[in-house]
Coordinates of C-alpha atoms in Angstrom, one line a residue:
X1 CA 25.8 10.0 -3.7
X2 CA 27.7 12.1 -6.6
X3 CA 30.6 10.5 -8.5
X4 CA 34.0 12.0 -8.0
X5 CA 37.6 11.4 -9.1
X6 CA 39.8 12.6 -6.5
X7 CA 42.1 9.9 -4.8
X8 CA 42.8 9.6 -1.1
X9 CA 45.7 7.8 -0.9
X10 CA 47.7 9.9 1.5
X11 CA 45.3 8.6 4.2
X12 CA 47.2 6.4 6.7
X13 CA 46.3 2.7 7.2
X14 CA 43.2 2.5 9.4
X15 CA 42.2 0.0 12.2
X16 CA 39.2 -2.2 11.7
X17 CA 38.9 -3.3 15.1
X18 CA 38.0 -0.1 17.1
X19 CA 34.1 0.5 16.7
X20 CA 34.0 3.2 19.4
X21 CA 34.4 6.9 18.3
X22 CA 34.0 9.6 20.9
X23 CA 32.8 13.0 20.3
X24 CA 36.2 14.5 20.6
X25 CA 37.8 12.2 17.9
X26 CA 35.4 13.6 15.1
X27 CA 36.9 15.7 12.6
X28 CA 35.6 19.4 12.4
X29 CA 32.9 19.3 10.0
X30 CA 33.3 22.9 8.9
X31 CA 36.5 21.7 7.5
X32 CA 35.1 19.0 5.3
X33 CA 34.6 19.8 1.3
X34 CA 30.9 20.0 0.3
X35 CA 31.3 21.8 -3.0
X36 CA 29.3 19.4 -5.1
X37 CA 26.1 19.9 -3.2
X38 CA 23.7 20.1 -6.1
X39 CA 21.0 22.8 -7.0
X40 CA 17.6 21.6 -8.1
X41 CA 17.7 20.0 -11.6
X42 CA 15.1 21.2 -14.2
X43 CA 13.4 18.0 -14.3
X44 CA 12.9 17.9 -10.3
X45 CA 9.2 18.2 -9.4
X46 CA 9.9 21.3 -7.2
X47 CA 12.3 23.0 -9.8
X48 CA 9.9 25.7 -10.9
X49 CA 8.0 26.1 -7.6
X50 CA 9.4 29.1 -6.0
X51 CA 7.9 28.6 -2.4
X52 CA 9.3 25.2 -2.4
X53 CA 12.8 26.4 -3.5
X54 CA 12.6 29.1 -0.9
X55 CA 11.6 26.2 1.7
X56 CA 14.5 24.1 0.6
X57 CA 16.9 26.9 1.1
X58 CA 15.8 27.8 4.3
X59 CA 16.0 24.2 5.5
X60 CA 19.5 24.0 3.9
X61 CA 20.5 27.0 6.0
X62 CA 19.7 24.9 9.3
X63 CA 21.8 22.2 8.1
X64 CA 24.8 24.5 7.4
X65 CA 24.3 25.6 10.9
X66 CA 25.6 22.2 12.0
X67 CA 29.1 22.9 10.5
X68 CA 29.6 25.7 12.9
X69 CA 28.0 24.6 16.1
X70 CA 27.9 20.8 15.8
X71 CA 24.4 20.9 17.0
X72 CA 21.3 19.6 15.0
X73 CA 18.7 22.2 14.4
X74 CA 15.0 20.9 14.6
X75 CA 12.9 21.8 11.4
X76 CA 9.7 23.2 12.2
X77 CA 7.6 21.4 9.5
X78 CA 4.7 22.6 7.8
X79 CA 1.3 21.1 7.9
X80 CA 1.9 20.4 4.1
X81 CA 5.0 18.8 4.7
X82 CA 3.6 16.7 7.7
X83 CA 0.7 15.6 5.2
X84 CA 3.0 14.4 2.7
X85 CA 4.9 12.4 5.4
X86 CA 1.9 10.8 6.5
X87 CA 0.8 9.8 3.0
X88 CA 4.0 8.3 2.3
X89 CA 4.6 6.6 5.5
X90 CA 1.3 5.1 5.7
X91 CA 1.4 3.5 2.4
X92 CA 5.0 2.2 3.0
X93 CA 4.2 0.9 6.2
X94 CA 1.6 -1.4 4.9
X95 CA 4.0 -2.9 2.2
X96 CA 6.7 -3.0 4.8
X97 CA 4.7 -5.1 7.1
X98 CA 4.9 -7.9 4.6
X99 CA 8.3 -7.3 2.8
X100 CA 10.6 -5.5 5.4
X101 CA 13.0 -7.5 7.9
X102 CA 11.4 -8.2 11.3
X103 CA 14.5 -6.3 12.7
X104 CA 13.8 -3.2 10.7
X105 CA 10.3 -3.1 11.9
X106 CA 11.4 -3.3 15.6
X107 CA 14.0 -0.6 14.8
X108 CA 11.4 1.7 13.7
X109 CA 9.7 1.5 16.8
X110 CA 13.0 1.9 19.1
X111 CA 13.5 5.2 17.2
X112 CA 10.2 6.6 17.4
X113 CA 9.5 6.5 13.8
X114 CA 5.7 6.6 13.0
X115 CA 3.3 7.6 10.3
X116 CA 2.1 10.4 12.4
X117 CA 4.8 13.1 12.1
X118 CA 8.1 13.6 10.5
X119 CA 10.9 12.6 13.3
X120 CA 13.5 15.0 13.9
X121 CA 17.2 14.2 13.1
X122 CA 18.0 15.2 16.8
X123 CA 15.7 12.8 18.3
X124 CA 16.9 9.9 16.4
X125 CA 20.3 10.9 17.0
X126 CA 20.1 10.7 20.5
X127 CA 18.5 7.0 20.4
X128 CA 20.9 5.8 17.8
X129 CA 24.0 6.9 19.7
X130 CA 22.8 5.0 22.7
X131 CA 22.1 2.0 20.8
X132 CA 25.2 1.5 18.6
X133 CA 27.2 4.7 19.0
X134 CA 26.3 5.8 15.6
X135 CA 25.5 9.4 14.8
X136 CA 23.3 11.6 12.4
X137 CA 24.7 14.8 10.9
X138 CA 22.4 17.0 8.8
X139 CA 23.5 17.9 5.2
X140 CA 22.0 20.2 2.4
X141 CA 21.9 17.5 -0.2
X142 CA 23.7 15.0 -2.4
X143 CA 27.6 15.1 -1.9
X144 CA 30.6 13.6 -3.7
X145 CA 30.9 9.8 -3.2
X146 CA 34.3 10.0 -1.0
X147 CA 33.3 12.6 1.1
X148 CA 30.0 11.0 2.1
X149 CA 30.9 7.6 2.5
X150 CA 34.2 8.8 4.6
X151 CA 32.1 10.3 7.3
X152 CA 30.9 6.6 7.8
X153 CA 34.2 5.7 9.2
X154 CA 33.3 8.0 12.2
X155 CA 30.2 6.3 12.6
X156 CA 28.4 9.3 11.2
X157 CA 25.5 9.3 8.7
X158 CA 25.0 12.4 6.6
X159 CA 21.2 13.1 6.2
X160 CA 19.0 15.6 4.7
X161 CA 16.1 17.3 6.5
X162 CA 13.8 18.5 3.6
X163 CA 10.8 16.7 2.3
X164 CA 9.9 15.9 -1.3
X165 CA 7.7 18.2 -3.4
X166 CA 3.8 17.7 -2.7
X167 CA 2.9 17.1 -6.4
X168 CA 4.6 13.6 -6.1
X169 CA 4.6 12.4 -2.7
X170 CA 5.5 8.8 -4.4
X171 CA 8.6 10.0 -6.0
X172 CA 11.8 11.7 -5.1
X173 CA 15.0 12.1 -7.6
X174 CA 17.2 12.6 -4.5
X175 CA 17.3 11.7 -1.0
X176 CA 14.9 13.4 1.3
X177 CA 13.9 13.0 5.1
X178 CA 11.6 10.0 3.9
X179 CA 14.5 8.0 2.3
X180 CA 16.7 8.9 5.4
X181 CA 14.5 8.1 8.4
X182 CA 12.3 5.5 6.8
X183 CA 15.0 3.9 4.6
X184 CA 18.6 4.3 6.2
X185 CA 18.4 5.1 9.9
X186 CA 16.7 2.2 11.4
X187 CA 19.4 0.0 10.1
X188 CA 22.0 1.4 12.3
X189 CA 20.5 0.1 15.5
X190 CA 21.8 -3.2 14.5
X191 CA 25.5 -2.9 15.6
X192 CA 26.8 -5.2 12.8
X193 CA 25.4 -3.1 10.1
X194 CA 26.8 -0.2 11.9
X195 CA 30.2 -1.9 12.0
X196 CA 30.0 -2.8 8.3
X197 CA 29.0 0.9 7.4
X198 CA 32.1 1.9 9.4
X199 CA 34.2 -0.4 7.1
X200 CA 33.0 1.1 4.0
X201 CA 33.8 4.6 5.6
X202 CA 37.3 3.5 6.3
X203 CA 37.8 1.9 2.9
X204 CA 36.6 5.3 1.2
X205 CA 39.2 7.2 3.0
X206 CA 42.0 5.0 1.3
X207 CA 40.5 3.8 -1.8
X208 CA 41.9 4.5 -5.2
X209 CA 39.6 5.8 -7.7
X210 CA 39.0 2.2 -8.9
X211 CA 38.4 0.9 -5.4
X212 CA 36.0 3.8 -4.6
X213 CA 33.9 2.7 -7.7
X214 CA 33.8 -0.7 -6.3
X215 CA 32.7 0.5 -3.1
X216 CA 30.0 2.7 -4.6
X217 CA 28.5 -0.8 -6.3
X218 CA 28.9 -2.7 -2.6
X219 CA 26.9 0.4 -1.1
X220 CA 24.5 0.3 -3.7
X221 CA 23.7 -3.5 -3.7
X222 CA 23.6 -3.6 0.0
X223 CA 22.7 -0.5 1.9
X224 CA 20.5 0.9 -0.8
X225 CA 19.1 -2.3 -2.4
X226 CA 19.8 -5.2 -0.3
X227 CA 17.7 -8.1 0.7
X228 CA 18.5 -10.4 3.7
X229 CA 17.5 -14.1 4.5
X230 CA 15.4 -14.1 7.7
X231 CA 13.9 -17.3 9.2
X232 CA 13.9 -18.9 5.7
X233 CA 12.3 -15.9 4.0
X234 CA 13.6 -13.0 1.9
X235 CA 13.4 -9.5 3.4
X236 CA 14.3 -6.0 2.3
X237 CA 16.8 -4.2 4.4
X238 CA 18.0 -1.7 1.7
X239 CA 16.8 1.9 1.9
X240 CA 16.1 2.3 -1.7
X241 CA 13.6 -0.6 -1.4
X242 CA 12.2 0.3 1.9
X243 CA 11.5 4.1 0.9
X244 CA 9.9 3.2 -2.4
X245 CA 6.5 1.8 -3.1
X246 CA 7.4 0.5 -6.8
X247 CA 10.8 -0.8 -5.7
X248 CA 9.8 -2.7 -2.7
X249 CA 6.8 -4.4 -4.2
X250 CA 8.9 -5.1 -7.6
X251 CA 11.9 -6.6 -5.5
X252 CA 9.9 -9.8 -5.1
X253 CA 8.4 -10.2 -8.5
X254 CA 9.7 -12.2 -11.3
X255 CA 11.0 -9.0 -13.0
X256 CA 14.0 -9.2 -10.6
X257 CA 17.1 -11.6 -10.5
X258 CA 17.8 -12.4 -6.7
X259 CA 21.5 -13.4 -6.4
X260 CA 23.2 -14.9 -3.2
X261 CA 25.7 -12.5 -2.2
X262 CA 29.2 -12.9 -3.6
X263 CA 31.6 -10.0 -3.1
X264 CA 33.5 -10.2 -6.1
X265 CA 30.3 -10.3 -8.3
X266 CA 28.7 -7.3 -6.3
X267 CA 31.6 -5.0 -6.8
X268 CA 31.7 -5.8 -10.5
X269 CA 28.1 -5.5 -11.2
X270 CA 27.0 -2.3 -12.8
X271 CA 23.9 -0.7 -12.0
X272 CA 21.4 2.0 -13.2
X273 CA 20.1 4.5 -10.7
X274 CA 17.3 5.8 -13.0
X275 CA 15.1 2.6 -13.4
X276 CA 13.7 -0.1 -11.5
X277 CA 16.6 -2.7 -10.3
X278 CA 16.7 -5.7 -12.3
X279 CA 19.3 -7.5 -9.9
X280 CA 19.4 -7.8 -6.2
X281 CA 21.6 -9.7 -3.8
X282 CA 20.6 -11.6 -0.7
X283 CA 22.8 -11.8 2.4
X284 CA 22.6 -14.5 4.8
X285 CA 22.9 -12.2 7.7
X286 CA 24.1 -8.7 8.8
X287 CA 27.3 -10.5 10.7
X288 CA 28.3 -12.0 7.2
X289 CA 28.2 -8.9 5.5
X290 CA 30.3 -7.2 8.2
X291 CA 32.9 -9.8 8.1
X292 CA 33.1 -10.1 4.3
X293 CA 33.5 -6.7 3.9
X294 CA 36.1 -6.1 6.6
X295 CA 38.4 -8.7 4.8
X296 CA 37.6 -6.6 1.6
X297 CA 38.8 -3.2 3.1
X298 CA 41.9 -4.9 4.8
X299 CA 43.1 -5.8 1.4
X300 CA 43.1 -2.0 0.3
X301 CA 46.1 -1.6 2.5
X302 CA 47.9 -4.6 0.8
X303 CA 47.8 -3.0 -2.8

């Protein structure tokens, strides 16, 4: 997510009890603002690779089609891109077998996510919609925080379709299909987590700038870098952990302070996305996270 400053207090009060979103209730995607989608920074591994940049532009054009048609266009990934996926997914799977939640590992199977090939958003979208009424929508790259989070209120996750540069398969400075498919998407098969995400989206639509910063921290320490208690053990569920070799191993070492989840503390804890995370928060369950967040978002309408 990218930072942004525009307030959206003109949004009406939102109900936090209706978890069903029908296709006809979705806003027109082409009417949403995406002016802050980033170009590749000079320090990006693929910044000086013209072939990679052209490929990124092509995949971005497929993502843009969704805004007009509402249909996800499959990407015909190259053999090089498939090879990158196999390298990353295979190594992550070994670590995840020890560190990821059992729910997450089961969810990957339900969605057909394997080490053999890059999954298509269209395939995962169909399965996800049947499981928890959640959707995926392709996007070219990073978007501003409010715009990104607001789409969660429609039970829709904006996802990239490109893959990281071949020179650094273990690293990406931005979300890619590895981060989306291996990190984020499996969690939405848990309906409590899907509902929690929808609450975050509701909050983003009505939050003041200060509240939006708090939501960003809540998102960071849960969706991206969350731990959960599972049968007496600590397991990873955050996408930033599950899609990173280094972060996933580091999360369970003495380098990290693991704290019990406290909402007030979480929304006031700063973070640095450019380094290994020194602090992680542990939730007792997804249902606890859902209910705690619901009460927090309800307070937005009272201020």
